[in-house]
mmCIF file of C-alpha atoms and ligand atoms in Angstrom:
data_model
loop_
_atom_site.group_PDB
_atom_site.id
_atom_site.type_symbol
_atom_site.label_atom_id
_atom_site.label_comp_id
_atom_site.label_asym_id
_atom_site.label_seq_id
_atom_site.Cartn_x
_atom_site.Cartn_y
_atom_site.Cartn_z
ATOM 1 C CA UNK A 1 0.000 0.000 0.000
ATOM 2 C CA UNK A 2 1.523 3.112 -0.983
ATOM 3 C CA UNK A 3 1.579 6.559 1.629
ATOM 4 C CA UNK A 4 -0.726 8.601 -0.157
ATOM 5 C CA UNK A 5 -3.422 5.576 0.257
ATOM 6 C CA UNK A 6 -2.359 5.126 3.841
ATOM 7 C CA UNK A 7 -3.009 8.522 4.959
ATOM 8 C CA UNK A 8 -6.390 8.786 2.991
ATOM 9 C CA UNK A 9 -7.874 7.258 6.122
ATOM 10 C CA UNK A 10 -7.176 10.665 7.797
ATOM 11 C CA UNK A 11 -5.971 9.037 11.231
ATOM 12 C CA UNK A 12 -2.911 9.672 11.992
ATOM 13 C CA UNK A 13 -0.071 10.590 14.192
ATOM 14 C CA UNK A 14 3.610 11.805 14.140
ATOM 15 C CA UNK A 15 5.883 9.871 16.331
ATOM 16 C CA UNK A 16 9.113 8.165 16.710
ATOM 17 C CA UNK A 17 9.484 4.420 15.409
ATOM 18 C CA UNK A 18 11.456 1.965 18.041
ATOM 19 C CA UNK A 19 11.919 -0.021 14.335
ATOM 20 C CA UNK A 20 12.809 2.936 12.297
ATOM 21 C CA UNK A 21 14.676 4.754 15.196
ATOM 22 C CA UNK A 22 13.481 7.833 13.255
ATOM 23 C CA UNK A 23 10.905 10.521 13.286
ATOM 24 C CA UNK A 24 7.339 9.039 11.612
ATOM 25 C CA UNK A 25 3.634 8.853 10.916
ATOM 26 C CA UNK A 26 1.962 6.070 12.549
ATOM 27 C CA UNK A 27 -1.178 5.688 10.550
ATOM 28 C CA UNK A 28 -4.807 3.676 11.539
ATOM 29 C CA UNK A 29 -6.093 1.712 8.668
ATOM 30 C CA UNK A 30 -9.013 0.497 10.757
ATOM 31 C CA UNK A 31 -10.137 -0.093 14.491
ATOM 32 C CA UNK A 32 -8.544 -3.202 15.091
ATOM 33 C CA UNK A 33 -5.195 -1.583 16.179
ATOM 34 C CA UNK A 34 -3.113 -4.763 17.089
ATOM 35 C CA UNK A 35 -2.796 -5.134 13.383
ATOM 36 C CA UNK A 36 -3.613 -1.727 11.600
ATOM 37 C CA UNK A 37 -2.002 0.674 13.586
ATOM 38 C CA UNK A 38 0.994 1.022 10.843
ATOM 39 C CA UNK A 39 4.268 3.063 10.810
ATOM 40 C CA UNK A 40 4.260 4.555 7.329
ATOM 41 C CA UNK A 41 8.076 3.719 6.652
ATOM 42 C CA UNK A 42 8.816 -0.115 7.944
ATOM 43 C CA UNK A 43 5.000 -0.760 8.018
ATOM 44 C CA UNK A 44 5.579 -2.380 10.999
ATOM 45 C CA UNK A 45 2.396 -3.483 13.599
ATOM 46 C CA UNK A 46 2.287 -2.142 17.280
ATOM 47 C CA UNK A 47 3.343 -5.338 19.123
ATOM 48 C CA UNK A 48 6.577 -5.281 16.624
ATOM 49 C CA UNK A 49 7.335 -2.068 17.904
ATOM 50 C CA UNK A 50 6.773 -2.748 21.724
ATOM 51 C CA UNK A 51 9.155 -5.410 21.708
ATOM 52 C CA UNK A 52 11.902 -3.415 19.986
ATOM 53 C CA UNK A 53 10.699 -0.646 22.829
ATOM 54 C CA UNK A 54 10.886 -3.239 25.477
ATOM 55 C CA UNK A 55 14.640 -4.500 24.291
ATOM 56 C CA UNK A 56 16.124 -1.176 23.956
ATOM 57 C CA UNK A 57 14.549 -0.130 27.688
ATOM 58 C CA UNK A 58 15.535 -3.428 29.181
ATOM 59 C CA UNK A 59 18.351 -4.869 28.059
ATOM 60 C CA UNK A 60 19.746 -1.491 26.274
ATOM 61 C CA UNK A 61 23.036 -3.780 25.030
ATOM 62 C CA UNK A 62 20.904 -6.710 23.381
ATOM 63 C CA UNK A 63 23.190 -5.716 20.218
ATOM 64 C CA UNK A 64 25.806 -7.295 21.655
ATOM 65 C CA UNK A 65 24.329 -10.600 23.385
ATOM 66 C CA UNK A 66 23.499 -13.880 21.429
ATOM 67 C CA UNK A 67 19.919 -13.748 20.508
ATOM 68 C CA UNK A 68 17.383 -16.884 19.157
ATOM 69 C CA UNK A 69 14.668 -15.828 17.391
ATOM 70 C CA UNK A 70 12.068 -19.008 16.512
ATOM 71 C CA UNK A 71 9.303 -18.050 13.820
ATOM 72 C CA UNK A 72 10.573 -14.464 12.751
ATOM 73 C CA UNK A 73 8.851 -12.586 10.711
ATOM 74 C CA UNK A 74 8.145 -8.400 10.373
ATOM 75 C CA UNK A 75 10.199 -5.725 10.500
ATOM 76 C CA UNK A 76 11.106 -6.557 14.293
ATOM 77 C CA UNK A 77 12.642 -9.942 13.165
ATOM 78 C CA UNK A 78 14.451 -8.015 10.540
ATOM 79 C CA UNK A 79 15.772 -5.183 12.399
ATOM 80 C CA UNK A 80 17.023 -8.132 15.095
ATOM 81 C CA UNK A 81 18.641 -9.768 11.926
ATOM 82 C CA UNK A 82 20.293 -6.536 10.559
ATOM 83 C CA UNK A 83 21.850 -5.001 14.051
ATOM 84 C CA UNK A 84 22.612 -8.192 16.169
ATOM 85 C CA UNK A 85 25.686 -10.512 15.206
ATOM 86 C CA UNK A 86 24.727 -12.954 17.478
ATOM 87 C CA UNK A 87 20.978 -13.002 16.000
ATOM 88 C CA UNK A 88 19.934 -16.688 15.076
ATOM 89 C CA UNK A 89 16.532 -17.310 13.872
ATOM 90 C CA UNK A 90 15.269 -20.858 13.252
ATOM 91 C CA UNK A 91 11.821 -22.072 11.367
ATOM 92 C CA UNK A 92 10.220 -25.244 12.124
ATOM 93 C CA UNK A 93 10.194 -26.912 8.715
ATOM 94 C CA UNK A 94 8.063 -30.170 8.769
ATOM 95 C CA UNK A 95 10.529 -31.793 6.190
ATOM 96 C CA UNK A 96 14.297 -30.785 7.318
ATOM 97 C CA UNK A 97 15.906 -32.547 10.089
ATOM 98 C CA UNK A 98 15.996 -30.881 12.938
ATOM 99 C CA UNK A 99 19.330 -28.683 13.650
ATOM 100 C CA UNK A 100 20.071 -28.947 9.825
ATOM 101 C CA UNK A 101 19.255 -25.758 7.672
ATOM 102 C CA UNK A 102 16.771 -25.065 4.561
ATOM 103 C CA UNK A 103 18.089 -21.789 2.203
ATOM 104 C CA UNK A 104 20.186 -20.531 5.304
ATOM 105 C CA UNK A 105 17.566 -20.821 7.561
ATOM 106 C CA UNK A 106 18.221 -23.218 10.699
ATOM 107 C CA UNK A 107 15.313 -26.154 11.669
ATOM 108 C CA UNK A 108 14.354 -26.252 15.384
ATOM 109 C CA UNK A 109 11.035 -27.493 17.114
ATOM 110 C CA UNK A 110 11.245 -25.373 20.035
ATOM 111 C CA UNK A 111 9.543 -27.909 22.171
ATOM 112 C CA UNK A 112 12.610 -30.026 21.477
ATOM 113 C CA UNK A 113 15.704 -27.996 20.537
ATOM 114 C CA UNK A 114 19.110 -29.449 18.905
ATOM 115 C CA UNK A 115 20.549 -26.437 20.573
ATOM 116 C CA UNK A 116 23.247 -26.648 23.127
ATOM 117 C CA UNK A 117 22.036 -25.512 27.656
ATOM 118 C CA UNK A 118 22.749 -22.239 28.057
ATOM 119 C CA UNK A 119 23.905 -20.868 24.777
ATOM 120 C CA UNK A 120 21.541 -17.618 24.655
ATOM 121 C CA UNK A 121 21.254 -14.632 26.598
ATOM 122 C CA UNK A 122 17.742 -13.881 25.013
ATOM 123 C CA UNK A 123 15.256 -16.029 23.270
ATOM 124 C CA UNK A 124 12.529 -14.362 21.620
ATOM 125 C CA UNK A 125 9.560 -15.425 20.098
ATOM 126 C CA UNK A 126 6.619 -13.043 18.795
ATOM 127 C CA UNK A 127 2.690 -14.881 18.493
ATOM 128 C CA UNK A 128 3.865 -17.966 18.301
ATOM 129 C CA UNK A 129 3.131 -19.657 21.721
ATOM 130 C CA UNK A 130 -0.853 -19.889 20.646
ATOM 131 C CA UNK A 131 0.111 -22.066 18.380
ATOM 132 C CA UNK A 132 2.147 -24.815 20.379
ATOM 133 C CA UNK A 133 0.853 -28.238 21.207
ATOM 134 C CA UNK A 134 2.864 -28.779 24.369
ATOM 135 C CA UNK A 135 4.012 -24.980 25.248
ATOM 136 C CA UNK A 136 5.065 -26.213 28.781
ATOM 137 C CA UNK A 137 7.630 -28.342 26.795
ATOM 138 C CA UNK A 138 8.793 -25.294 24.712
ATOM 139 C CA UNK A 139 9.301 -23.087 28.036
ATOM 140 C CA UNK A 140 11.130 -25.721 29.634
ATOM 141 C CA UNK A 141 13.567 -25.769 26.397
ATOM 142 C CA UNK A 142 14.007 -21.886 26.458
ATOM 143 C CA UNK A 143 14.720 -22.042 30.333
ATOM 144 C CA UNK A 144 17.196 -24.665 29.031
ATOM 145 C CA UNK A 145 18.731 -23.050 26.247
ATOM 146 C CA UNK A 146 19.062 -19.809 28.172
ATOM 147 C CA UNK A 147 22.231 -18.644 30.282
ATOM 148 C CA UNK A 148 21.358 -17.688 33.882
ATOM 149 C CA UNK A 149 20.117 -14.436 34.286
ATOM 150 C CA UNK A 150 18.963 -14.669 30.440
ATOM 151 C CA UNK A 151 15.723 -13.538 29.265
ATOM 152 C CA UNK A 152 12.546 -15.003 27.133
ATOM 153 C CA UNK A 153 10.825 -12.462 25.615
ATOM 154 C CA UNK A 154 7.918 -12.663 24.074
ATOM 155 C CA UNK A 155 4.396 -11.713 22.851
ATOM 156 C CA UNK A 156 0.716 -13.625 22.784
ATOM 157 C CA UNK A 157 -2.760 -12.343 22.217
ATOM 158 C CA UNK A 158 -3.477 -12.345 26.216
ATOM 159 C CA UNK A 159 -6.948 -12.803 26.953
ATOM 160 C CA UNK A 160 -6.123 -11.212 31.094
ATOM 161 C CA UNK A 161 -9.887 -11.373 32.024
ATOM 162 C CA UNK A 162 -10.673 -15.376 31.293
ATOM 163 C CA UNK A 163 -8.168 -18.888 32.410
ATOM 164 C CA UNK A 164 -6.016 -20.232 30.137
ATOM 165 C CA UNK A 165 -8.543 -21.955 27.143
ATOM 166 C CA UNK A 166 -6.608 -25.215 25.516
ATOM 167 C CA UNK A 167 -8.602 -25.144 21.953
ATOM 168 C CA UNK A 168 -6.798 -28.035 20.136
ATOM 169 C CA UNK A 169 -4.918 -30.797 21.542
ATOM 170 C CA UNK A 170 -2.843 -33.730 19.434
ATOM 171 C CA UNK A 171 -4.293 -37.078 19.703
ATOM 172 C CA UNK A 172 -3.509 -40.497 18.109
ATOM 173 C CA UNK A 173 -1.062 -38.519 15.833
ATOM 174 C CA UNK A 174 -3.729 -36.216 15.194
ATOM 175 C CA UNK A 175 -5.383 -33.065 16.046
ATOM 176 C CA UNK A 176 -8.634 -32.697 18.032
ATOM 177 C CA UNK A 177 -10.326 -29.400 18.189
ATOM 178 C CA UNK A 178 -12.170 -28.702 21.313
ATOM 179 C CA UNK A 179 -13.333 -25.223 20.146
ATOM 180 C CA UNK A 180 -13.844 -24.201 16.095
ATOM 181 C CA UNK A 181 -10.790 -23.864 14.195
ATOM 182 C CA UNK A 182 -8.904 -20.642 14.432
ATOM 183 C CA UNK A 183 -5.943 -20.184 11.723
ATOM 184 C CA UNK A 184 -3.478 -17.474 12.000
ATOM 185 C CA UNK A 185 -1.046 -15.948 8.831
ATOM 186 C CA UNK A 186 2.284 -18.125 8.665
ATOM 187 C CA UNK A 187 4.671 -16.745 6.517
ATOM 188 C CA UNK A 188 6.327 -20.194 5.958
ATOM 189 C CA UNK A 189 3.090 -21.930 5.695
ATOM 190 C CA UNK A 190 -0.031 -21.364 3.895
ATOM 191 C CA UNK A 191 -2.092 -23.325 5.543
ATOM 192 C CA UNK A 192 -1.671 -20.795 8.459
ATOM 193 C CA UNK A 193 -1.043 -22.023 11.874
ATOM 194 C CA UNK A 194 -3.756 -23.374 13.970
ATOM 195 C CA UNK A 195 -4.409 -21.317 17.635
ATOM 196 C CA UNK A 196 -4.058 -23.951 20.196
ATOM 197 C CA UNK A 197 -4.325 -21.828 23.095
ATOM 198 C CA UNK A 198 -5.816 -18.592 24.358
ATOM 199 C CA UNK A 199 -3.751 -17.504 26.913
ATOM 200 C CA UNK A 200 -5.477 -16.377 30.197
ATOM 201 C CA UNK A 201 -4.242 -14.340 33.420
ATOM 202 C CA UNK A 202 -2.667 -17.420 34.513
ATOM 203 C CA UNK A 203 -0.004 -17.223 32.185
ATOM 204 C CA UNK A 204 2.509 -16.446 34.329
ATOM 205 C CA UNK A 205 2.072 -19.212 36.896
ATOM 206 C CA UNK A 206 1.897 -21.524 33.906
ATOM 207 C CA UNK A 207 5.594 -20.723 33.350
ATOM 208 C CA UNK A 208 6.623 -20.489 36.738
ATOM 209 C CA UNK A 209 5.238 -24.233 37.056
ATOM 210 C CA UNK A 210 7.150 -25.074 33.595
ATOM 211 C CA UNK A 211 10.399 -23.587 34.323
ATOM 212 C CA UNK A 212 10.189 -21.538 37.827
ATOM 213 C CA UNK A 213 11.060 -18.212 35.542
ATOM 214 C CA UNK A 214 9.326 -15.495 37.026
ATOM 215 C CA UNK A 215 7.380 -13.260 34.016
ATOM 216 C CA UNK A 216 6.875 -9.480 34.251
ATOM 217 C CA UNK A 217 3.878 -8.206 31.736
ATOM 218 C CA UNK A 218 5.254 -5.058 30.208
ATOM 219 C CA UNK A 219 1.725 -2.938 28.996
ATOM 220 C CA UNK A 220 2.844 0.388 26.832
ATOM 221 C CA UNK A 221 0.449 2.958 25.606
ATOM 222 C CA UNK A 222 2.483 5.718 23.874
ATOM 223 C CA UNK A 223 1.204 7.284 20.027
ATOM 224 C CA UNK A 224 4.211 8.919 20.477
ATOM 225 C CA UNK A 225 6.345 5.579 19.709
ATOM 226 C CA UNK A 226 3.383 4.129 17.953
ATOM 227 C CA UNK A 227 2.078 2.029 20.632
ATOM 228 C CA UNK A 228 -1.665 0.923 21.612
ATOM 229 C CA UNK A 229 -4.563 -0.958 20.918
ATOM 230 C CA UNK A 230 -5.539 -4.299 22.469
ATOM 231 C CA UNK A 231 -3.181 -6.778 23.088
ATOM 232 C CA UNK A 232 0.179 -5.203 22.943
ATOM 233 C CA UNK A 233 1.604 -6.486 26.273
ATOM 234 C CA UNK A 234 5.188 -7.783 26.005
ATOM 235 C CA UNK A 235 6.553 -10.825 28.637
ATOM 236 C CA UNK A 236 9.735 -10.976 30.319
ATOM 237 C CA UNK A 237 10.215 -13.838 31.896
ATOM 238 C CA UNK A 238 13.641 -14.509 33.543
ATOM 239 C CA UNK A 239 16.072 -17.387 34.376
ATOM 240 C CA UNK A 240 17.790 -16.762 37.787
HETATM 241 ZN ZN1 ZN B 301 8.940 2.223 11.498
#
């Protein structure tokens, strides 16, 4: 979509771009904010920009520390990919053995990593744990993967006012849906990804029970830096 189409809309702000590290217009191409509240340069979504927001607050040096992204995608992925050296991201591909690579791009199942204990200082992972299986298994690998005093950050559609929901489970090598199908955009698959949990207030002690890492919920509202709408919040959670 072009600028000139963007800003037809007529709602907009100027800000500053945690992505862009640059003056912008964020621009709102409809109500549902969480996914069209853009910046007009790197087009990037809100959530992308709070966790760029949320590295450069709390771990100001992330430039230098070795970083695993799984599932990246977006302009926060990229800007990780571009400015960190020790940046690794890694796709789950159905058909490549695990730890091998496909076009550059390392395999790992994050419930069951190839990877080395305590190799990262930050693991990262953006909308993807609604779409694990066995999530307690993949938070148990991160704890594992990550140095002490290393940090898993992360974001999920957080449904705060309802329990955790489990809305497919795997069964007899299948899948078993418990609640209608719910598909999410996977830019390695275009099937989409299935939503296998909606996660509720008791995230936190979900992890703590996984892993014992204790999660802080980090909730910005700034227009300023492009920032707001529903579902935004960005996890911390942190190996001692
Ligand atoms: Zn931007």
């Amino acid at each position: 979509m072009d600028l000139k189409t963007m800003l037809a809309g007529g709602k907009y702000n100027r800000g500053h771009c945690p992505i862009c590290a640059c003056p912008t217009v964020f621009v709102e191409l409809g109500e549902w904010l969480r996914d069209q509240y853009l910046c007009v340069l790197c087009h990037s979504v809100p959530r992308w920009r709070a966790v760029i927001e949320v590295l450069d607050s709390y771990f100001p040096n992330w430039r230098d520390l070795t970083v695993h992204e799984s599932s990246p995608g977006g302009a926060s992925s990229e800007k990780l990919a571009r400015e960190c050296p020790g940046y690794l991201g890694t796709h789950f591909f159905k058909d490549v053995q695990m730890g091998r690579c496909r076009d550059g791009i390392r395999c790992e199942d994050l419930e069951s990593q190839t990877f080395e204990d305590e190799r990262f200082d930050l693991v990262i992972t953006q909308d993807v744990f609604e779409h694990l299986f066995e999530p307690e298994r993949a938070f148990r690998e991160i704890h594992r993967t990550l140095k002490p005093g290393g940090a898993h950050v992360f974001t999920v559609p957080w449904y705060y006012w309802q329990p955790t929901r489990v809305r497919a489970v795997r069964e007899n090598g299948g899948v078993r849906h418990l609640d209608t199908p719910d598909y999410h955009v996977n830019p390695i698959d275009p099937d989409g990804s299935l939503v296998t949990r909606e996660w509720g207030y008791d995230l936190a002690d979900i992890i703590y029970r996984s892993c014992a890492m204790t999660t802080t919920v980090v909730r910005i509202r700034d227009r300023a830096k492009g920032i707001d709408g529903a579902m935004c919040e960005v996890f911390v959670s942190r190996k001692s």
